[in-house]
Each structure stands twice: as C-alpha cells, then as structure tokens.
C-alpha cells in the first residue's frame, strides 16, 4: 500500500464541535468499510478551513472513491515518497 496526504477544503472545520467531528469520523469509517482492505485511515490534522489526512491505499483512485462515498472532498492528493523526522539527521 502507498501512503497519501489528502488535503480537504472544509469551511470552518476548525470550529467543529466534538459531535460534528465524531459524525465526520463515522462517515469516513463507513466508507472505509465499503472499500476494505484497499484503504486505511491513519490520522488527520484539523486546521481552520482544511483537514490534512494521512491514508494508506492501493492507489489514488481508491482515495477518490473514499471521498465520494464519505461525502468529503479530496482537493489535493499527494503520494508520500519518504518520511523524515529529527532522527534522520543522525
């Protein structure tokens, strides 16, 4: 599986209440169940008007299908080629 960063434009997502975030997670999980095992959600970062999601998937087409099923946009999909962190310097 490949690792992807998905940028989603969602107005005011940074102000969502706990229940709204729960409902969003449920919608994503329901789409994941339909596409399993071709895609997995790792985690997401919430900003003011965007989410940045890390997914593992067979291909970009599967990411787009997840977006369609969940009802969330996938405005930018970038395949992650390498991960670095502070230990990379050592």
Backbone as ProteinMPNN parsed JSONL, in Angstrom:
{"seq_chain_A": "XXXXXXXXXXXXXXXXXXXXXXXXXXXXXXXXXXXXXXXXXXXXXXXXXXXXXXXXXXXXXXXXXXXXXXXXXXXXXXXXXXXXXXXXXX", "coords_chain_A": {"N_chain_A": [[0.843, -1.181, 0.0], [0.373, 2.274, -0.64], [1.315, 5.447, 0.784], [-0.579, 8.333, 1.432], [-1.149, 11.888, 1.407], [-3.938, 13.735, 1.986], [-5.531, 16.627, 1.152], [-8.203, 18.441, 2.296], [-10.667, 20.743, 1.598], [-12.687, 22.191, 3.806], [-14.998, 24.258, 4.891], [-14.717, 26.112, 7.886], [-14.04, 23.892, 9.462], [-12.255, 23.778, 11.541], [-13.628, 24.788, 13.679], [-15.461, 22.953, 14.384], [-17.607, 21.159, 16.561], [-17.261, 18.583, 19.093], [-19.154, 16.554, 18.565], [-19.704, 16.944, 15.849], [-17.232, 16.33, 14.724], [-17.097, 13.677, 15.478], [-19.227, 12.633, 13.978], [-18.225, 13.082, 11.41], [-16.012, 11.391, 11.452], [-17.33, 8.954, 11.664], [-18.663, 8.864, 9.19], [-16.474, 8.675, 7.484], [-15.385, 6.232, 8.372], [-17.464, 4.474, 7.665], [-17.315, 4.574, 4.877], [-14.768, 3.527, 4.575], [-15.183, 0.883, 5.403], [-16.633, -0.097, 3.258], [-14.71, -0.139, 1.303], [-12.653, -1.67, 2.21], [-10.12, -4.183, 1.968], [-8.665, -2.133, 0.788], [-8.024, 0.452, 1.503], [-6.907, 2.488, 4.216], [-7.353, 4.547, 7.036], [-5.098, 6.602, 8.607], [-4.522, 8.987, 10.261], [-5.692, 12.377, 10.947], [-5.159, 15.903, 10.546], [-6.535, 18.844, 11.806], [-7.265, 22.007, 10.613], [-8.018, 25.524, 10.291], [-9.803, 25.838, 7.971], [-9.44, 23.48, 6.638], [-8.669, 19.993, 6.322], [-5.978, 17.761, 6.835], [-5.171, 14.738, 5.832], [-3.849, 11.525, 6.514], [-3.541, 8.661, 4.712], [-3.448, 5.169, 3.925], [-3.354, 3.465, 0.925], [-4.279, 1.525, -1.973], [-4.146, 2.928, -4.385], [-4.523, 6.153, -6.029], [-7.058, 6.316, -7.107], [-8.626, 4.799, -5.379], [-8.561, 6.435, -3.116], [-10.003, 8.612, -4.106], [-12.491, 7.369, -4.49], [-13.153, 6.818, -1.839], [-13.497, 9.457, -0.943], [-15.743, 10.177, -2.43], [-17.697, 8.349, -1.434], [-17.743, 9.009, 1.303], [-18.444, 11.642, 1.306], [-16.76, 13.752, 1.618], [-14.524, 16.22, 0.363], [-11.653, 15.644, -1.74], [-9.404, 17.524, -2.297], [-6.674, 17.914, -2.898], [-4.434, 15.387, -3.613], [-1.637, 13.766, -2.57], [0.989, 11.591, -3.125], [3.039, 10.152, -0.696], [6.427, 9.958, -0.655], [8.664, 9.61, 0.986], [9.429, 9.579, 4.463], [10.655, 11.745, 6.872], [12.248, 12.621, 9.968], [13.365, 14.105, 13.107], [15.309, 12.217, 13.792], [16.441, 11.469, 11.438], [18.599, 13.046, 10.939], [20.705, 11.94, 12.274]], "CA_chain_A": [[0.0, 0.0, 0.0], [1.072, 3.552, -0.702], [0.89, 6.431, 1.785], [-1.046, 9.562, 0.794], [-1.614, 13.053, 2.144], [-5.124, 14.271, 1.322], [-5.936, 17.951, 1.623], [-9.643, 18.6, 2.098], [-11.195, 22.075, 1.912], [-13.961, 22.065, 4.519], [-15.153, 25.535, 5.581], [-14.908, 26.188, 9.347], [-13.836, 22.6, 10.123], [-11.511, 24.013, 12.777], [-14.554, 25.182, 14.746], [-16.431, 21.878, 14.596], [-17.774, 20.619, 17.903], [-16.901, 17.171, 19.248], [-20.157, 15.722, 17.914], [-19.522, 17.08, 14.404], [-16.036, 15.557, 14.386], [-17.489, 12.269, 15.626], [-20.038, 12.277, 12.816], [-17.319, 13.042, 10.259], [-15.243, 10.15, 11.585], [-18.232, 7.835, 11.348], [-18.876, 8.847, 7.741], [-15.243, 8.146, 6.9], [-15.29, 4.807, 8.72], [-18.435, 3.731, 6.862], [-16.739, 4.459, 3.531], [-13.629, 2.604, 4.685], [-15.714, -0.484, 5.456], [-17.039, -0.491, 1.902], [-13.521, -0.241, 0.446], [-11.634, -2.512, 2.854], [-8.921, -3.702, 2.658], [-7.898, -1.332, -0.166], [-7.689, 1.771, 2.046], [-6.901, 2.611, 5.672], [-7.167, 5.906, 7.534], [-4.11, 6.655, 9.676], [-4.925, 10.09, 11.135], [-5.937, 13.651, 10.267], [-4.886, 17.162, 11.227], [-7.611, 19.791, 11.549], [-6.88, 23.414, 10.606], [-9.185, 26.407, 10.243], [-10.732, 25.517, 6.88], [-8.912, 22.324, 5.918], [-8.101, 18.852, 7.032], [-4.854, 17.104, 6.178], [-5.386, 13.354, 6.237], [-2.882, 10.523, 6.092], [-4.206, 7.395, 4.383], [-2.759, 4.125, 3.175], [-4.294, 2.998, -0.089], [-3.707, 0.877, -3.151], [-3.885, 3.907, -5.431], [-5.26, 7.404, -5.908], [-8.453, 6.048, -7.451], [-9.281, 4.344, -4.146], [-8.729, 7.64, -2.288], [-11.114, 9.377, -4.7], [-13.729, 6.627, -4.206], [-13.456, 7.076, -0.431], [-14.026, 10.817, -0.86], [-17.095, 10.13, -2.98], [-18.579, 7.622, -0.516], [-17.828, 9.677, 2.604], [-19.008, 12.97, 1.142], [-15.73, 14.752, 1.888], [-13.696, 16.473, -0.816], [-10.223, 15.303, -1.76], [-8.98, 18.601, -3.185], [-5.31, 17.632, -3.331], [-3.951, 14.075, -3.179], [-0.196, 13.665, -2.821], [1.623, 10.37, -2.644], [4.2, 10.415, 0.156], [7.508, 9.086, -1.1], [9.61, 9.39, 2.07], [9.149, 10.244, 5.728], [11.825, 12.073, 7.666], [11.988, 13.206, 11.278], [14.624, 14.558, 13.683], [16.329, 11.152, 13.856], [17.057, 11.356, 10.114], [19.849, 13.819, 10.991], [21.742, 11.194, 12.983]], "C_chain_A": [[0.885, 1.241, 0.0], [0.504, 4.482, 0.37], [0.559, 7.733, 1.053], [-1.366, 10.637, 1.821], [-2.779, 13.621, 1.344], [-5.479, 15.598, 1.974], [-7.396, 18.144, 1.269], [-10.047, 20.02, 2.502], [-12.584, 21.897, 2.516], [-14.137, 23.345, 5.339], [-15.449, 25.36, 7.072], [-14.689, 24.868, 10.076], [-13.079, 22.768, 11.445], [-12.378, 24.436, 13.95], [-15.579, 24.098, 15.046], [-16.43, 21.437, 16.055], [-17.418, 19.128, 17.901], [-17.865, 16.257, 18.49], [-20.019, 15.773, 16.39], [-18.301, 16.295, 13.935], [-16.311, 14.06, 14.495], [-18.278, 11.806, 14.408], [-19.188, 12.185, 11.546], [-16.495, 11.751, 10.28], [-16.095, 8.943, 11.238], [-18.481, 7.727, 9.849], [-17.651, 8.271, 7.028], [-15.125, 6.648, 7.151], [-16.265, 3.958, 7.907], [-17.934, 3.54, 5.432], [-15.574, 3.483, 3.535], [-14.088, 1.154, 4.699], [-16.094, -0.986, 4.066], [-15.838, -0.755, 0.999], [-12.438, -1.166, 1.005], [-11.341, -3.735, 2.003], [-8.065, -2.767, 1.798], [-7.469, 0.026, 0.366], [-7.791, 1.742, 3.564], [-6.649, 4.07, 6.036], [-6.174, 5.838, 8.687], [-4.502, 7.732, 10.691], [-5.136, 11.342, 10.296], [-5.566, 14.809, 11.178], [-5.985, 18.135, 10.819], [-7.037, 21.205, 11.65], [-8.162, 24.24, 10.459], [-10.223, 25.967, 9.213], [-10.305, 24.309, 6.063], [-8.654, 21.173, 6.875], [-6.974, 18.305, 6.169], [-4.849, 15.678, 6.702], [-4.289, 12.454, 5.685], [-3.635, 9.203, 5.921], [-3.204, 6.443, 3.751], [-3.774, 3.598, 2.176], [-3.55, 2.344, -1.24], [-3.299, 1.889, -4.205], [-4.75, 5.148, -5.204], [-6.741, 7.228, -6.224], [-9.24, 5.611, -6.217], [-9.516, 5.515, -3.196], [-9.916, 8.452, -2.808], [-12.463, 8.691, -4.444], [-14.139, 6.826, -2.751], [-14.066, 8.465, -0.264], [-15.477, 10.865, -1.342], [-18.072, 9.485, -1.995], [-18.783, 8.351, 0.804], [-18.477, 11.05, 2.507], [-18.028, 14.088, 1.44], [-14.889, 14.974, 0.637], [-12.286, 15.927, -0.636], [-9.604, 16.284, -2.753], [-7.581, 18.403, -3.74], [-4.92, 16.279, -2.753], [-2.491, 13.98, -3.573], [0.315, 12.345, -2.278], [2.874, 10.755, -1.857], [5.29, 9.431, -0.22], [8.46, 8.709, 0.03], [9.141, 10.131, 3.31], [10.486, 10.514, 6.418], [11.377, 12.668, 8.989], [13.326, 13.613, 11.881], [15.703, 13.485, 13.719], [17.018, 10.945, 12.507], [18.423, 12.052, 10.096], [21.016, 13.025, 11.573], [22.54, 10.237, 12.167]], "O_chain_A": [[1.983, 1.253, 0.558], [-0.637, 4.325, 0.805], [1.304, 8.179, 0.181], [-1.79, 10.351, 2.941], [-2.631, 13.949, 0.167], [-5.697, 15.68, 3.182], [-7.79, 18.029, 0.109], [-9.791, 20.441, 3.63], [-13.53, 21.507, 1.832], [-13.492, 23.503, 6.375], [-16.31, 24.572, 7.464], [-15.121, 24.736, 11.221], [-13.257, 21.969, 12.365], [-11.917, 24.444, 15.092], [-16.47, 24.299, 15.871], [-15.382, 21.356, 16.695], [-17.293, 18.504, 16.848], [-17.439, 15.297, 17.848], [-20.197, 14.758, 15.717], [-18.33, 15.667, 12.876], [-15.811, 13.272, 13.693], [-18.033, 10.725, 13.872], [-19.409, 11.311, 10.709], [-16.309, 11.106, 9.248], [-15.622, 8.012, 10.586], [-18.507, 6.627, 9.298], [-17.778, 7.483, 6.091], [-14.802, 5.886, 6.241], [-15.929, 2.844, 7.505], [-18.107, 2.471, 4.847], [-15.413, 2.699, 2.599], [-13.46, 0.293, 4.081], [-15.898, -2.158, 3.743], [-15.941, -1.514, 0.035], [-11.426, -1.412, 0.349], [-12.252, -4.27, 1.371], [-6.868, -2.623, 2.049], [-6.637, 0.692, -0.25], [-8.647, 1.061, 4.128], [-5.826, 4.741, 5.413], [-6.388, 5.093, 9.643], [-4.783, 7.422, 11.849], [-4.811, 11.379, 9.109], [-5.645, 14.716, 12.402], [-6.327, 18.242, 9.641], [-6.403, 21.558, 12.645], [-9.264, 23.693, 10.501], [-11.387, 25.75, 9.55], [-10.752, 24.13, 4.93], [-8.449, 21.365, 8.074], [-7.014, 18.377, 4.941], [-4.557, 15.439, 7.874], [-3.857, 12.603, 4.542], [-4.271, 8.701, 6.847], [-2.235, 6.867, 3.122], [-4.918, 3.316, 2.533], [-2.36, 2.577, -1.452], [-2.256, 1.751, -4.844], [-5.592, 5.183, -4.307], [-7.583, 7.926, -5.66], [-10.39, 6.011, -6.037], [-10.556, 5.582, -2.542], [-10.739, 8.924, -2.023], [-13.464, 9.367, -4.208], [-15.322, 6.986, -2.452], [-15.039, 8.633, 0.471], [-16.325, 11.514, -0.731], [-19.154, 10.02, -1.753], [-19.878, 8.318, 1.367], [-18.998, 11.569, 3.494], [-18.42, 15.253, 1.509], [-14.575, 14.02, -0.074], [-11.801, 15.771, 0.485], [-9.317, 15.93, -3.897], [-7.324, 18.688, -4.91], [-5.056, 16.047, -1.552], [-2.14, 14.096, -4.747], [0.102, 12.019, -1.11], [3.668, 11.584, -2.302], [5.106, 8.218, -0.119], [9.006, 7.606, 0.035], [8.525, 11.192, 3.21], [11.334, 9.628, 6.53], [10.256, 13.162, 9.109], [14.349, 13.474, 11.211], [16.891, 13.805, 13.679], [18.071, 10.31, 12.445], [19.3, 11.679, 9.317], [22.177, 13.392, 11.388], [23.433, 9.572, 12.693]]}, "name": "protein", "num_of_chains": 1, "seq": "XXXXXXXXXXXXXXXXXXXXXXXXXXXXXXXXXXXXXXXXXXXXXXXXXXXXXXXXXXXXXXXXXXXXXXXXXXXXXXXXXXXXXXXXXX"}
